[in-house]
Amino acid sequence: MNDDQFHGTGIKPGGLDEISESTQIVDTNMLKQVREGQQQIQAYLIVLSGPEVGRMHRLDTLEVTLGRSQGTEMRINDVGVSRRHARVVREGPAVYIEDMGSANGTFLNGDRLTNRLQLRDGDKITLGSTTILKFTYHDKLDEDFQKQMFDAALRDSLTGAYNKKYFLDHLQSEFAFAARHASSLSLVMFDVDHFKNVNDTWGHLAGDAVLVKLAELANQSVRSEDLFARYGGEEFSIICRGISMGQAAHLGERLRSLVDRTDFKHSGDIMPVTISVGVAGFPEIPVGSSEDLIEAADTALYAAKKTGRNRVMLATKR
């Protein structure tokens, strides 16, 4: 091959060994754009302690209200947090925090706020009984990494649903809120009928495919304010805020019917899949804790299994 041939292929004279030792020259304008895109600095609040540890909220509006109310931009399910607890205000490059007359106060680096103060990178904000937030500046790479860490800590790696720990923590907070404000809270629990037969007949990879598809169907069925979680094995749960047990039963039936009509496929095989569903609701079922609500829903799920499967059963008063 002559020099002209080398130029045509992009290979320099000297052979392949020279390629492995050389550094490729990239387009400088493209490199500049990549660097600028990565270095766009944005202000964030990161949850260090309390519900939703690791959650990252971008402060990309002029004002962000923090509190337990559904109308706040950053909702915090902590019983010690007021409905509208504090707010963060951005004025040009500066970011400020102020208390909004909360019952338990807002603390910045351990000191209770009495007036508006400017936030500095690394400041710690304490709200309620357990919630601690960190104010910080991140670029796009930091944000992506933080989100990956958050998802890894809170989500099931197979299905993408929230994991059991997060489910239990969230349900405890939601139950405390419902009991305090006499509002409705319902729990839907379901699992795959004869799941062992799926694994024994088509293999564990097929079983995993069923769980992934089931999670996909459940995510299509729930509202944005609901929380869908993998409780364990082939059992899943949906926390339904602000709806009655009867309304939650309609959700359970809609999901049961959808699963029954869906073809679950793996390696060309179609696997028949159904689910059994148990539903419990507060205050219709006068339970005293989130654990009691789980027990009531799980008992209803067991009754659905015992009476023939592929059905929805409601909890009854004990």
XYZ file of C-alpha atoms in Angstrom:
318
model
C 0.000 0.000 0.000
C 1.540 3.409 -0.991
C 1.260 6.743 0.845
C -1.769 7.771 -1.220
C -3.568 4.624 -0.112
C -2.770 5.429 3.512
C -4.278 8.900 3.112
C -7.427 7.414 1.583
C -8.037 5.134 4.564
C -7.066 7.567 7.280
C -4.158 5.296 8.325
C -0.784 6.976 8.547
C 2.420 5.427 7.166
C 3.955 3.294 9.866
C 1.222 0.661 10.156
C -1.308 -0.341 12.798
C 1.203 -0.151 15.667
C 1.486 3.581 15.142
C -2.325 3.966 15.434
C -2.442 2.418 18.892
C 0.242 4.815 20.134
C -1.204 8.003 18.631
C -3.808 10.383 20.034
C -6.779 11.169 17.831
C -7.368 14.865 17.163
C -11.029 15.769 17.648
C -12.964 18.766 16.413
C -12.282 21.564 18.921
C -15.679 23.227 18.443
C -17.455 19.950 19.198
C -15.290 19.426 22.300
C -16.085 22.953 23.505
C -19.826 22.341 23.126
C -19.620 19.088 25.101
C -17.709 20.766 27.913
C -20.085 23.723 28.065
C -23.079 21.355 28.163
C -21.564 19.457 31.076
C -20.621 22.591 33.031
C -24.027 24.276 33.173
C -24.368 24.796 36.916
C -27.798 24.426 38.531
C -28.987 24.747 42.146
C -30.518 21.692 43.844
C -31.966 20.443 47.099
C -30.966 16.867 47.974
C -32.734 14.845 50.696
C -30.070 13.625 53.150
C -32.419 12.257 55.819
C -36.107 11.407 56.094
C -38.532 10.111 53.462
C -37.067 9.731 49.963
C -33.398 9.860 50.947
C -31.327 10.712 47.867
C -34.141 12.520 46.059
C -32.856 15.493 44.088
C -35.025 18.568 43.381
C -33.823 21.074 40.803
C -34.424 24.715 41.738
C -35.179 25.896 38.226
C -38.036 28.306 39.027
C -38.005 31.635 40.854
C -39.824 30.161 43.869
C -40.146 26.624 45.284
C -42.447 25.908 48.220
C -41.633 23.003 50.575
C -44.287 21.227 52.642
C -46.746 18.355 53.032
C -49.462 19.902 50.878
C -50.036 18.401 47.434
C -49.901 21.943 46.075
C -46.250 22.465 47.026
C -43.487 22.191 44.425
C -41.418 19.922 46.700
C -43.757 17.706 48.736
C -42.245 16.186 51.876
C -44.090 13.344 53.638
C -42.840 14.061 57.153
C -45.414 14.397 59.942
C -43.419 17.253 61.505
C -43.529 19.296 58.301
C -46.303 21.885 57.899
C -48.520 21.967 54.822
C -46.620 25.010 53.544
C -43.461 24.935 55.612
C -40.751 26.989 53.880
C -39.868 28.417 50.519
C -36.733 28.898 48.462
C -36.518 32.048 46.339
C -34.036 32.765 43.560
C -33.043 36.348 42.845
C -30.465 36.529 40.077
C -27.529 34.305 41.031
C -28.474 34.326 44.747
C -30.805 31.770 46.385
C -32.635 32.484 49.667
C -34.682 30.421 52.133
C -37.404 31.595 54.489
C -39.810 29.952 56.907
C -43.531 30.285 56.149
C -44.799 30.286 59.724
C -44.333 26.532 60.178
C -45.294 24.864 63.447
C -41.887 23.315 64.093
C -39.629 25.832 62.414
C -37.000 25.714 59.687
C -33.352 25.338 60.677
C -30.320 26.333 58.637
C -27.088 24.646 59.735
C -28.652 24.049 63.155
C -29.995 27.568 63.748
C -33.701 28.355 63.580
C -34.624 30.784 60.828
C -36.143 34.062 61.999
C -35.732 35.909 58.717
C -34.749 35.218 55.132
C -31.165 34.051 54.643
C -29.039 33.399 51.571
C -28.087 29.779 50.917
C -24.477 28.734 50.357
C -23.211 25.583 48.676
C -23.316 22.747 51.228
C -25.827 24.346 53.626
C -28.028 21.914 55.588
C -31.750 22.639 56.014
C -33.756 20.782 58.680
C -37.554 20.493 58.445
C -39.928 18.548 60.664
C -38.810 15.565 62.708
C -36.535 13.666 60.320
C -36.016 15.618 57.100
C -32.624 17.156 56.331
C -31.948 18.766 52.953
C -28.640 19.822 51.436
C -28.398 22.868 49.203
C -25.805 22.459 46.485
C -24.799 23.330 42.946
C -24.372 20.567 40.358
C -23.678 20.249 36.673
C -25.428 17.798 34.331
C -22.984 14.961 35.022
C -23.459 15.337 38.792
C -27.237 15.336 38.343
C -27.218 12.165 36.242
C -24.972 10.403 38.753
C -27.141 11.475 41.694
C -30.276 10.214 39.937
C -28.616 6.859 39.254
C -27.649 6.541 42.921
C -31.176 7.529 43.992
C -32.791 4.942 41.716
C -30.344 2.227 42.795
C -31.195 2.834 46.455
C -34.971 3.032 46.069
C -35.925 0.863 43.113
C -36.046 -2.840 42.371
C -33.354 -3.634 39.817
C -35.476 -6.092 37.811
C -38.839 -4.349 37.459
C -37.996 -0.707 38.116
C -40.743 -0.552 40.761
C -39.935 0.980 44.140
C -38.374 -1.536 46.536
C -39.849 -2.861 49.770
C -37.897 -0.554 52.089
C -39.016 2.544 50.283
C -42.587 1.210 50.155
C -42.647 0.633 53.931
C -41.178 4.068 54.712
C -43.565 5.822 52.333
C -46.632 3.948 53.595
C -45.760 4.835 57.185
C -45.611 8.530 56.280
C -48.805 8.367 54.235
C -50.664 6.565 57.032
C -49.552 9.122 59.624
C -50.812 11.890 57.345
C -54.150 10.139 56.702
C -54.726 9.430 60.402
C -53.862 12.994 61.374
C -56.136 14.610 58.792
C -58.896 11.964 58.682
C -58.298 11.430 54.968
C -58.528 8.243 52.904
C -55.626 5.908 52.220
C -55.944 2.600 50.400
C -53.571 -0.245 49.706
C -53.751 -2.677 46.778
C -51.656 -5.847 47.025
C -51.442 -8.457 44.263
C -49.316 -11.361 43.143
C -49.016 -13.774 40.234
C -51.183 -16.890 40.389
C -49.229 -20.174 40.171
C -45.963 -18.323 39.632
C -43.956 -21.420 40.574
C -45.497 -23.218 37.600
C -44.245 -20.455 35.294
C -40.679 -20.914 36.557
C -40.895 -24.714 36.487
C -42.403 -24.850 32.978
C -40.600 -22.073 31.106
C -37.633 -21.294 33.338
C -36.612 -18.448 35.640
C -35.814 -16.079 32.780
C -39.409 -16.446 31.655
C -40.516 -15.788 35.216
C -38.450 -12.590 35.249
C -40.036 -11.552 31.942
C -43.497 -12.003 33.481
C -42.597 -9.757 36.433
C -41.165 -7.075 34.151
C -44.287 -7.094 31.957
C -46.546 -7.059 35.006
C -44.728 -3.998 36.363
C -45.158 -2.298 32.993
C -48.930 -2.919 33.063
C -49.203 -1.695 36.655
C -47.331 1.522 35.860
C -49.799 2.158 33.039
C -52.712 1.771 35.451
C -51.713 3.889 38.461
C -52.116 7.635 38.945
C -49.114 9.927 39.277
C -49.815 10.349 43.002
C -49.915 6.571 43.619
C -46.812 4.587 44.524
C -46.143 1.211 42.918
C -43.655 -1.122 44.602
C -42.378 -4.686 44.490
C -43.172 -6.074 47.929
C -41.240 -9.299 47.456
C -40.917 -12.198 45.004
C -43.977 -12.073 42.759
C -45.976 -9.806 45.099
C -46.544 -6.097 44.390
C -48.266 -3.196 46.145
C -49.878 0.101 45.202
C -50.327 2.891 47.754
C -53.375 4.941 46.783
C -53.505 8.336 48.452
C -56.835 10.087 48.955
C -59.186 7.424 47.546
C -61.640 5.080 49.260
C -61.334 1.323 49.474
C -64.083 0.967 46.850
C -62.213 3.209 44.412
C -59.013 1.243 45.044
C -60.940 -1.963 44.323
C -61.872 -0.533 40.899
C -58.165 0.029 40.256
C -57.431 -3.546 41.326
C -60.137 -4.929 39.047
C -58.958 -2.834 36.109
C -55.427 -4.165 36.559
C -56.625 -7.765 37.050
C -58.648 -7.596 33.849
C -55.766 -6.024 31.919
C -53.388 -8.787 33.004
C -55.920 -11.463 32.114
C -56.255 -10.039 28.574
C -52.518 -9.602 27.980
C -50.290 -12.131 26.226
C -47.136 -12.713 28.240
C -44.453 -13.877 25.801
C -40.951 -15.278 26.189
C -38.790 -16.913 23.525
C -41.816 -17.413 21.308
C -43.924 -19.011 24.041
C -47.171 -17.446 25.290
C -47.640 -17.944 29.020
C -51.100 -17.651 30.633
C -50.827 -15.209 33.549
C -53.419 -14.004 36.055
C -53.182 -12.154 39.358
C -55.061 -12.202 42.634
C -55.714 -8.874 44.369
C -56.370 -7.839 47.954
C -57.545 -4.326 48.891
C -57.694 -2.556 52.250
C -58.624 1.043 52.983
C -58.436 3.468 55.876
C -60.639 4.592 57.589
C -63.140 1.979 56.309
C -60.941 -0.632 57.980
C -60.193 0.933 61.400
C -56.521 -0.024 61.612
C -54.061 1.709 63.905
C -50.857 1.562 61.876
C -49.415 1.089 58.408
C -48.404 -2.450 59.402
C -52.052 -3.220 60.236
C -53.115 -1.886 56.832
C -50.630 -4.206 55.126
C -51.920 -7.141 57.153
C -55.533 -6.330 56.185
C -54.679 -6.115 52.466
C -52.559 -9.261 52.643
C -55.405 -11.150 54.353
C -57.752 -10.055 51.551
C -55.171 -11.233 48.999
C -54.977 -14.628 50.702
C -58.800 -14.841 50.577
C -58.681 -14.130 46.813
C -56.214 -16.998 46.411
C -58.242 -19.344 48.572
C -61.514 -18.701 46.744
C -60.237 -19.452 43.249
C -57.596 -16.839 42.230
C -57.829 -14.312 39.387
C -60.129 -12.091 41.448
C -60.261 -9.031 43.718
C -61.186 -9.291 47.387
C -61.771 -6.459 49.853
C -60.641 -6.472 53.464
C -63.319 -6.810 56.125
C -63.519 -5.365 59.619
C -62.078 -7.627 62.248
